Coordinates of C-alpha atoms in Angstrom, one line a residue:
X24 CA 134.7 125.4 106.9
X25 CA 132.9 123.9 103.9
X26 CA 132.2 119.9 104.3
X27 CA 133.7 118.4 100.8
X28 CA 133.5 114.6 101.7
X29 CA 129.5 113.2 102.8
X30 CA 129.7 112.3 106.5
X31 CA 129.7 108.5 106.9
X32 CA 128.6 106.5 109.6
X33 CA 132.4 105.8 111.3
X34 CA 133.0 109.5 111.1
X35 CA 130.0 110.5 113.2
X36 CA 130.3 107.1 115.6
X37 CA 133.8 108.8 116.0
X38 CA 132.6 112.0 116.9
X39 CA 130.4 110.7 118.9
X40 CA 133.0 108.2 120.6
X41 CA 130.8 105.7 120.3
X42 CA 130.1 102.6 118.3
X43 CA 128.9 102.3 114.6
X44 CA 126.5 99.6 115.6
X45 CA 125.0 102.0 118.2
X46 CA 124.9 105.4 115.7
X47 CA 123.1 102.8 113.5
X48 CA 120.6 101.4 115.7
X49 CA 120.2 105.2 117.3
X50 CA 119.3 107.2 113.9
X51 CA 116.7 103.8 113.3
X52 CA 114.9 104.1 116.3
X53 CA 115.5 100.5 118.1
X54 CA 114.0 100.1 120.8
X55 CA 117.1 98.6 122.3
X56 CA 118.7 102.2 122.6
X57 CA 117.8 104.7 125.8
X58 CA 116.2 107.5 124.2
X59 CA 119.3 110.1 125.5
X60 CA 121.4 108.0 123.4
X61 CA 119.1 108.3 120.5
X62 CA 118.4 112.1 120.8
X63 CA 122.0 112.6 120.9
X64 CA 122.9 111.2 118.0
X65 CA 119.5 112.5 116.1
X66 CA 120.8 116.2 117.1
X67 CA 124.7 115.3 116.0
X68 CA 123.7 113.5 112.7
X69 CA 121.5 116.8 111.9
X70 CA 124.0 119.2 112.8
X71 CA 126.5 117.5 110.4
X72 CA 123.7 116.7 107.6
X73 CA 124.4 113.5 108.1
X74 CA 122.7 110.8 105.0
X75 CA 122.3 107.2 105.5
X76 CA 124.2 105.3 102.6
X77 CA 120.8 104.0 100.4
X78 CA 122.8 101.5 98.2
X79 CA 124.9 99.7 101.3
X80 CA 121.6 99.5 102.8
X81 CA 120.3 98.4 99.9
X82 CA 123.1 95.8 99.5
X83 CA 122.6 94.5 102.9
X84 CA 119.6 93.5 102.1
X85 CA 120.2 92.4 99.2
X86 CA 117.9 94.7 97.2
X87 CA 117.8 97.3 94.8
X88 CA 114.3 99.3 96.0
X89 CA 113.8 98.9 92.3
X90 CA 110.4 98.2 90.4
X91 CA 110.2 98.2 86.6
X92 CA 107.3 98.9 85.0
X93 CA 106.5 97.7 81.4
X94 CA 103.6 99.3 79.4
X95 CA 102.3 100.2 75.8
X96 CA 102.4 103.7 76.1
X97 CA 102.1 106.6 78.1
X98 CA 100.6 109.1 76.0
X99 CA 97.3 106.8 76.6
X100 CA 95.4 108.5 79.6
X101 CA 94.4 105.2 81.2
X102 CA 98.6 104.3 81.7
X103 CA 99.2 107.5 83.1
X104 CA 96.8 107.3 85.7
X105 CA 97.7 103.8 86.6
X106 CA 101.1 104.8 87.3
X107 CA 100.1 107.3 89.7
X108 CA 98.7 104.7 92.0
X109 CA 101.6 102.4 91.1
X110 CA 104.2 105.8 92.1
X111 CA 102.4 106.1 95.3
X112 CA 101.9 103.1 96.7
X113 CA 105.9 102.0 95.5
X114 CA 107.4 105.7 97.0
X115 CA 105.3 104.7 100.4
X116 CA 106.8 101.4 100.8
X117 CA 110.1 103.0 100.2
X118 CA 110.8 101.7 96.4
X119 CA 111.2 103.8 93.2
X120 CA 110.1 102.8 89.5
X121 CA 111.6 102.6 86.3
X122 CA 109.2 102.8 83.3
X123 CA 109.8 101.7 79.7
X124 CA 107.3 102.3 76.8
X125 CA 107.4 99.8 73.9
X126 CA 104.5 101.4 71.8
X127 CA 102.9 98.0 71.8
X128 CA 105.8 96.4 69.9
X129 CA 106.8 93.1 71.1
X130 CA 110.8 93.7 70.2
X131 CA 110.6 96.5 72.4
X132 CA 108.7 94.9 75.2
X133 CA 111.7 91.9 75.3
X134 CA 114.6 94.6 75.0
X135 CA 113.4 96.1 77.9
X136 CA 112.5 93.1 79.9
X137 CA 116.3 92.2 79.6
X138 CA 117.4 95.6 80.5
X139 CA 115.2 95.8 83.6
X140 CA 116.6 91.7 84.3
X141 CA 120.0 93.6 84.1
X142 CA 119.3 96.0 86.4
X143 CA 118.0 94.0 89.0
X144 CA 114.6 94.9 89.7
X145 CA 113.1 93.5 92.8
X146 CA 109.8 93.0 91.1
X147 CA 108.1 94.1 87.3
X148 CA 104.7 95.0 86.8
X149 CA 103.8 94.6 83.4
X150 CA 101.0 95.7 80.7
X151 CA 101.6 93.2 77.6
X152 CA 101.7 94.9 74.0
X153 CA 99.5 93.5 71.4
X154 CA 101.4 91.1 69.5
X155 CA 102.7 89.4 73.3
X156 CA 101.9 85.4 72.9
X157 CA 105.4 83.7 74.2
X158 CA 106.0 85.2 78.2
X159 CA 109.6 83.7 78.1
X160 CA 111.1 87.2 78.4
X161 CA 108.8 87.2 81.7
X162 CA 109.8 83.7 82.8
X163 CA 113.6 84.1 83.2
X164 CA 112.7 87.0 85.6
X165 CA 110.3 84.5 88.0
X166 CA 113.0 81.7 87.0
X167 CA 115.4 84.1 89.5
X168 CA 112.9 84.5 92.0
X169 CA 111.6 87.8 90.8
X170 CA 108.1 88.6 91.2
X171 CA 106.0 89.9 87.9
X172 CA 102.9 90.8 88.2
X173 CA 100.3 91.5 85.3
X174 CA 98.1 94.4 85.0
X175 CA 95.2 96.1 82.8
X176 CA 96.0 93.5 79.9
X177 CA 94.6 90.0 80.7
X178 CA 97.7 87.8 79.9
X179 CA 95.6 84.8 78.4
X180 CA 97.7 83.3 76.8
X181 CA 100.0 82.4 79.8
X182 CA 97.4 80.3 83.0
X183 CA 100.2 80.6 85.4
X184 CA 100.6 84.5 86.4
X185 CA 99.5 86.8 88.8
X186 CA 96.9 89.4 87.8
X187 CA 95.7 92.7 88.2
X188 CA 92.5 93.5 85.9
X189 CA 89.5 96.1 85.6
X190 CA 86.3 94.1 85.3
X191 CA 85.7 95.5 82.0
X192 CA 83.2 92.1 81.4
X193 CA 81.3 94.0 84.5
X194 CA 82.0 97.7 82.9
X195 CA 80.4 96.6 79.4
X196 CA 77.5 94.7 81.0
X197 CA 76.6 97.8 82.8
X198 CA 76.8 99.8 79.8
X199 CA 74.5 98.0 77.5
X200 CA 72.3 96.9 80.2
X201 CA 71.9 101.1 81.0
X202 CA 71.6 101.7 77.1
X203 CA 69.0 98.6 77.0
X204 CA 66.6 100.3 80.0
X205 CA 66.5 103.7 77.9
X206 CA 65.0 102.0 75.1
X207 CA 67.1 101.1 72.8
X208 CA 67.1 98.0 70.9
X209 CA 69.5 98.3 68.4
X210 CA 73.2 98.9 70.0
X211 CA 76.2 98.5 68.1
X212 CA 79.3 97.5 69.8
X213 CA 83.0 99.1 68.6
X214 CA 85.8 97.0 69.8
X215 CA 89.6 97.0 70.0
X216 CA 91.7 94.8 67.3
X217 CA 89.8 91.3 67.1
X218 CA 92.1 88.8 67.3
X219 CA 93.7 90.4 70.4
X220 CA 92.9 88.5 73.7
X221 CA 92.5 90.9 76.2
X222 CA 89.7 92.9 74.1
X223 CA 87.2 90.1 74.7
X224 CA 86.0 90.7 78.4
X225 CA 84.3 93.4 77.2
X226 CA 82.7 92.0 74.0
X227 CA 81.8 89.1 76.6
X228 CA 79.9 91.5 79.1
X229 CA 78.0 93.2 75.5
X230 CA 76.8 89.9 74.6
X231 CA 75.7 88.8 78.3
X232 CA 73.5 92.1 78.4
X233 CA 72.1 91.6 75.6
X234 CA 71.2 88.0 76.0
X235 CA 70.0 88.6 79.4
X236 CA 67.2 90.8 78.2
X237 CA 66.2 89.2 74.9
X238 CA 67.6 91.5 72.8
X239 CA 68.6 89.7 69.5
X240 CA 72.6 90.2 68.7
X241 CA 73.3 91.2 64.8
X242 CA 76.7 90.9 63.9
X243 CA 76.2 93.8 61.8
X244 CA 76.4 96.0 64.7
X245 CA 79.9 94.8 65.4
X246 CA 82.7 96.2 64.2
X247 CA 86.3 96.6 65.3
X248 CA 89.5 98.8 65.0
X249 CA 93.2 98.8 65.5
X250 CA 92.8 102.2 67.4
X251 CA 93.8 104.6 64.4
X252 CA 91.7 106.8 63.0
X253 CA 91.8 105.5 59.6
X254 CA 90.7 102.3 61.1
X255 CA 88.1 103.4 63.0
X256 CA 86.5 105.6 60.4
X257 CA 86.1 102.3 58.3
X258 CA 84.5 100.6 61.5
X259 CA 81.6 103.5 61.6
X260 CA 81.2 103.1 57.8
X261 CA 80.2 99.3 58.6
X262 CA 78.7 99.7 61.2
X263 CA 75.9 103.2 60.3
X264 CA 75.9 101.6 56.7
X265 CA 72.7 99.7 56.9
X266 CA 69.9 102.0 56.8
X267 CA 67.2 99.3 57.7
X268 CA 69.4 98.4 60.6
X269 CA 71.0 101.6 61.9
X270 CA 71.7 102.0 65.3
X271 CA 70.5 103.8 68.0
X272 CA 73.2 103.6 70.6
X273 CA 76.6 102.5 70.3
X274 CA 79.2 101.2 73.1
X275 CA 82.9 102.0 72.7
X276 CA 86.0 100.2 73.7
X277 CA 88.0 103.4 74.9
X278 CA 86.6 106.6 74.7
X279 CA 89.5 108.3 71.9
X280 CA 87.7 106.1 69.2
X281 CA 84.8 107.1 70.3
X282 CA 85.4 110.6 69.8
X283 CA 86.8 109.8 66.5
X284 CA 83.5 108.2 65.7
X285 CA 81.5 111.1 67.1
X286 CA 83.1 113.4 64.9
X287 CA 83.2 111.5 61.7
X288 CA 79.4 111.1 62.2
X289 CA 79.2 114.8 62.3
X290 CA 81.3 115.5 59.2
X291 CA 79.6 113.4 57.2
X292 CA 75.9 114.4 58.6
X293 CA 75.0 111.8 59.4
X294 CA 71.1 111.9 59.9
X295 CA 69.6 112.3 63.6
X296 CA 73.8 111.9 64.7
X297 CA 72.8 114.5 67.8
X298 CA 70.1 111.3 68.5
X299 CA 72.6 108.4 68.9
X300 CA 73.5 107.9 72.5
X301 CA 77.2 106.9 73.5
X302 CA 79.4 105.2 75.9
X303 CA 82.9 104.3 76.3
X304 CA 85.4 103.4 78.5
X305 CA 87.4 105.8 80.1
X306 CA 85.8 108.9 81.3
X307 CA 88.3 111.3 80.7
X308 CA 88.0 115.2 82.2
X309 CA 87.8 116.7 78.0
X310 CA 83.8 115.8 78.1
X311 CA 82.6 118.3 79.9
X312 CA 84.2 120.3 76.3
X313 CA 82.4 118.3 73.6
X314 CA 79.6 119.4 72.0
X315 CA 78.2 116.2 72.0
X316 CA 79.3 114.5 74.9
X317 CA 78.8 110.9 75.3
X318 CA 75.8 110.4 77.5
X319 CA 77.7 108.1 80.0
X320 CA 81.5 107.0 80.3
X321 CA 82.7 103.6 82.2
X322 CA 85.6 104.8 84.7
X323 CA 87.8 102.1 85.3
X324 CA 89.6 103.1 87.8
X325 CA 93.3 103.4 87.0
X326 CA 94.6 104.9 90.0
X327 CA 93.4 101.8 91.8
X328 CA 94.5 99.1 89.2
X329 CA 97.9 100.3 89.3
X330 CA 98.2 100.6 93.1
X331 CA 96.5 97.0 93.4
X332 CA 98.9 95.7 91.2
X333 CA 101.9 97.5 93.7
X334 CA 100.3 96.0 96.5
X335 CA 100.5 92.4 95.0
X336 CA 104.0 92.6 93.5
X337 CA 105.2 93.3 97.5
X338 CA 103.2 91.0 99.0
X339 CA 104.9 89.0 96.4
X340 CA 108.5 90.6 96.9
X341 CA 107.9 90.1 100.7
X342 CA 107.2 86.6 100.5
X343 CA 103.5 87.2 102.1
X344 CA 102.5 85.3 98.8
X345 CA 104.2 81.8 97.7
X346 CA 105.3 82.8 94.2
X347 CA 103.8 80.0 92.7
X348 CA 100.4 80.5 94.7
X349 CA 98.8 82.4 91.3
X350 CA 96.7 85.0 92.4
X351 CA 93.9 87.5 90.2
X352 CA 92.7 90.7 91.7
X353 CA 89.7 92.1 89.9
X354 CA 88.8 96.0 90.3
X355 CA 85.6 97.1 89.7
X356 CA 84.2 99.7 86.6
X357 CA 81.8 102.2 87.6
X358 CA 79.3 103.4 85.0
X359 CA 79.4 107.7 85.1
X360 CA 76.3 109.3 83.8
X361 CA 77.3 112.8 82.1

């Protein structure tokens, strides 16, 4: 006969003529239980297809197995691979993840910080949007004694947070310092939108590099874009518009406006364009496709950012970390010669 109603706990402790305390600790392994006992009740709560109630459990413990996850968008590579090693990490420790996009839009990014507050997430990892300055849709969540961790965007604005960033200071250094030992002299630098804080680690590890091997800095090989194409086109303009100080080598901030560049450059035939040697950050598998590949990416290593910041939130969530005991965790770049 067909089993309408899910089997609860009383029903098999009844079947069982024993006591819900010791089904319980039976199907959870304790120690406490003969392993007879256990089996037994293993076999029975099988045979019936026995599941354990998630949200009472969940309720005991006063918890919802619930982490939300705040970012700009997904349809950029580098946040889809982050949330892989956020996905893993959370489904190995027994949690699940609710994402919400806000397309870099700070309305968005406060509607759903109160609708992840509503829903009573046991922690929030989040990557900022562009306009982000005031955190106090962030505060009311630590204000309740949930954790919120930071990731990928450095949160400068706000001194009191925990952190997870890629050294991108470290990923630029290494990619104008490679640049620098193949000759070149004359490296323009592309960034991300100027006035937004979390751009400037990498600006910061182009200027070391330079500075550290005596190579003079002309602000007329920096330029900077809001990450459209329209934008960027008018970046390369500035930037390849000087023909008595062109550059030889240029150094991305993310590899899609690189790519833009790249085939602007081409378009327009741009003389010796096949000679100018590129870098940007990112890596991504398309590449191996282009016809003029950029001769070395910076991986940042997503996959590990995102489970880094996982790790932290439950350290946080577990109370292995004060709250209040700020902590930054830095993941290396690796520079990938192509």
């Amino acid at each position: 006969m067909k089993q309408n109603n899910p089997i609860t706990l009383k029903f098999l402790a009844e079947k069982l003529k024993m006591s819900v305390s010791t089904v319980s600790k039976a199907l959870n392994n304790y120690p406490t239980i003969n392993e007879y006992t256990k089996k037994r009740v293993q076999e029975m709560a099988k045979e019936l297809r026995f599941t354990p109630n998630k949200s009472a459990i969940n309720l005991k413990e006063r918890k919802s197995r619930i982490i939300g996850v705040i970012l700009p968008n997904l349809l950029d590579h580098f946040f889809t691979r982050s949330i892989y090693g956020v996905e893993q990490f959370a489904t190995e420790n027994g949690y699940n993840i609710i994402i919400s996009q806000t397309h870099d839009d700070l309305e968005k990014e406060i509607l759903s910080a109160n609708r992840l507050l509503k829903s009573r997430v046991d922690g929030l990892i989040v990557a900022i949007s562009k306009q982000t300055q005031n955190f106090s849709h962030f505060d009311q969540f630590e204000n309740m004694g949930t954790p919120v961790v930071y990731y990928t965007r450095n949160p400068s604005f706000n001194l009191n947070c925990h952190k997870v960033l890629g050294n991108t200071f470290q990923g630029c250094y290494e990619a104008t310092q490679f640049l620098i030992d193949r000759g070149h002299q004359k490296i323009a630098y592309l960034g991300g939108p100027k006035m937004i804080s979390f751009t400037h680690d990498r600006f910061n590890g182009y200027i070391n590099a330079l500075k550290d091997n005596d190579v003079s800095f002309s602000s007329d090989l920096v330029a900077y874009t809001d990450f459209d194409r329209e934008n960027t086109i008018t970046a390369i303009q500035s930037l390849f518009k000087n023909s008595e100080n062109t550059p030889t080598a240029l150094v991305a901030f993310k590899e899609p406006i690189l790519f833009d560049a790249i085939k602007y450059l081409k378009s327009v035939e741009y003389p010796n364009f096949d000679k100018i040697e590129c870098i940007g950050f990112g890596n991504t598998s398309l590449i191996s496709y282009l016809d003029f590949p950029p001769i070395a990416s910076v991986e940042e290593n997503p996959e590990s950012v995102g489970e880094n910041a996982m790790r932290l939130l439950l350290q946080l969530i577990n109370d292995d970390i004060d709250i209040q005991n700020y902590q930054k965790v830095m993941v290396d770049c690796k520079l990938v010669v192509h």
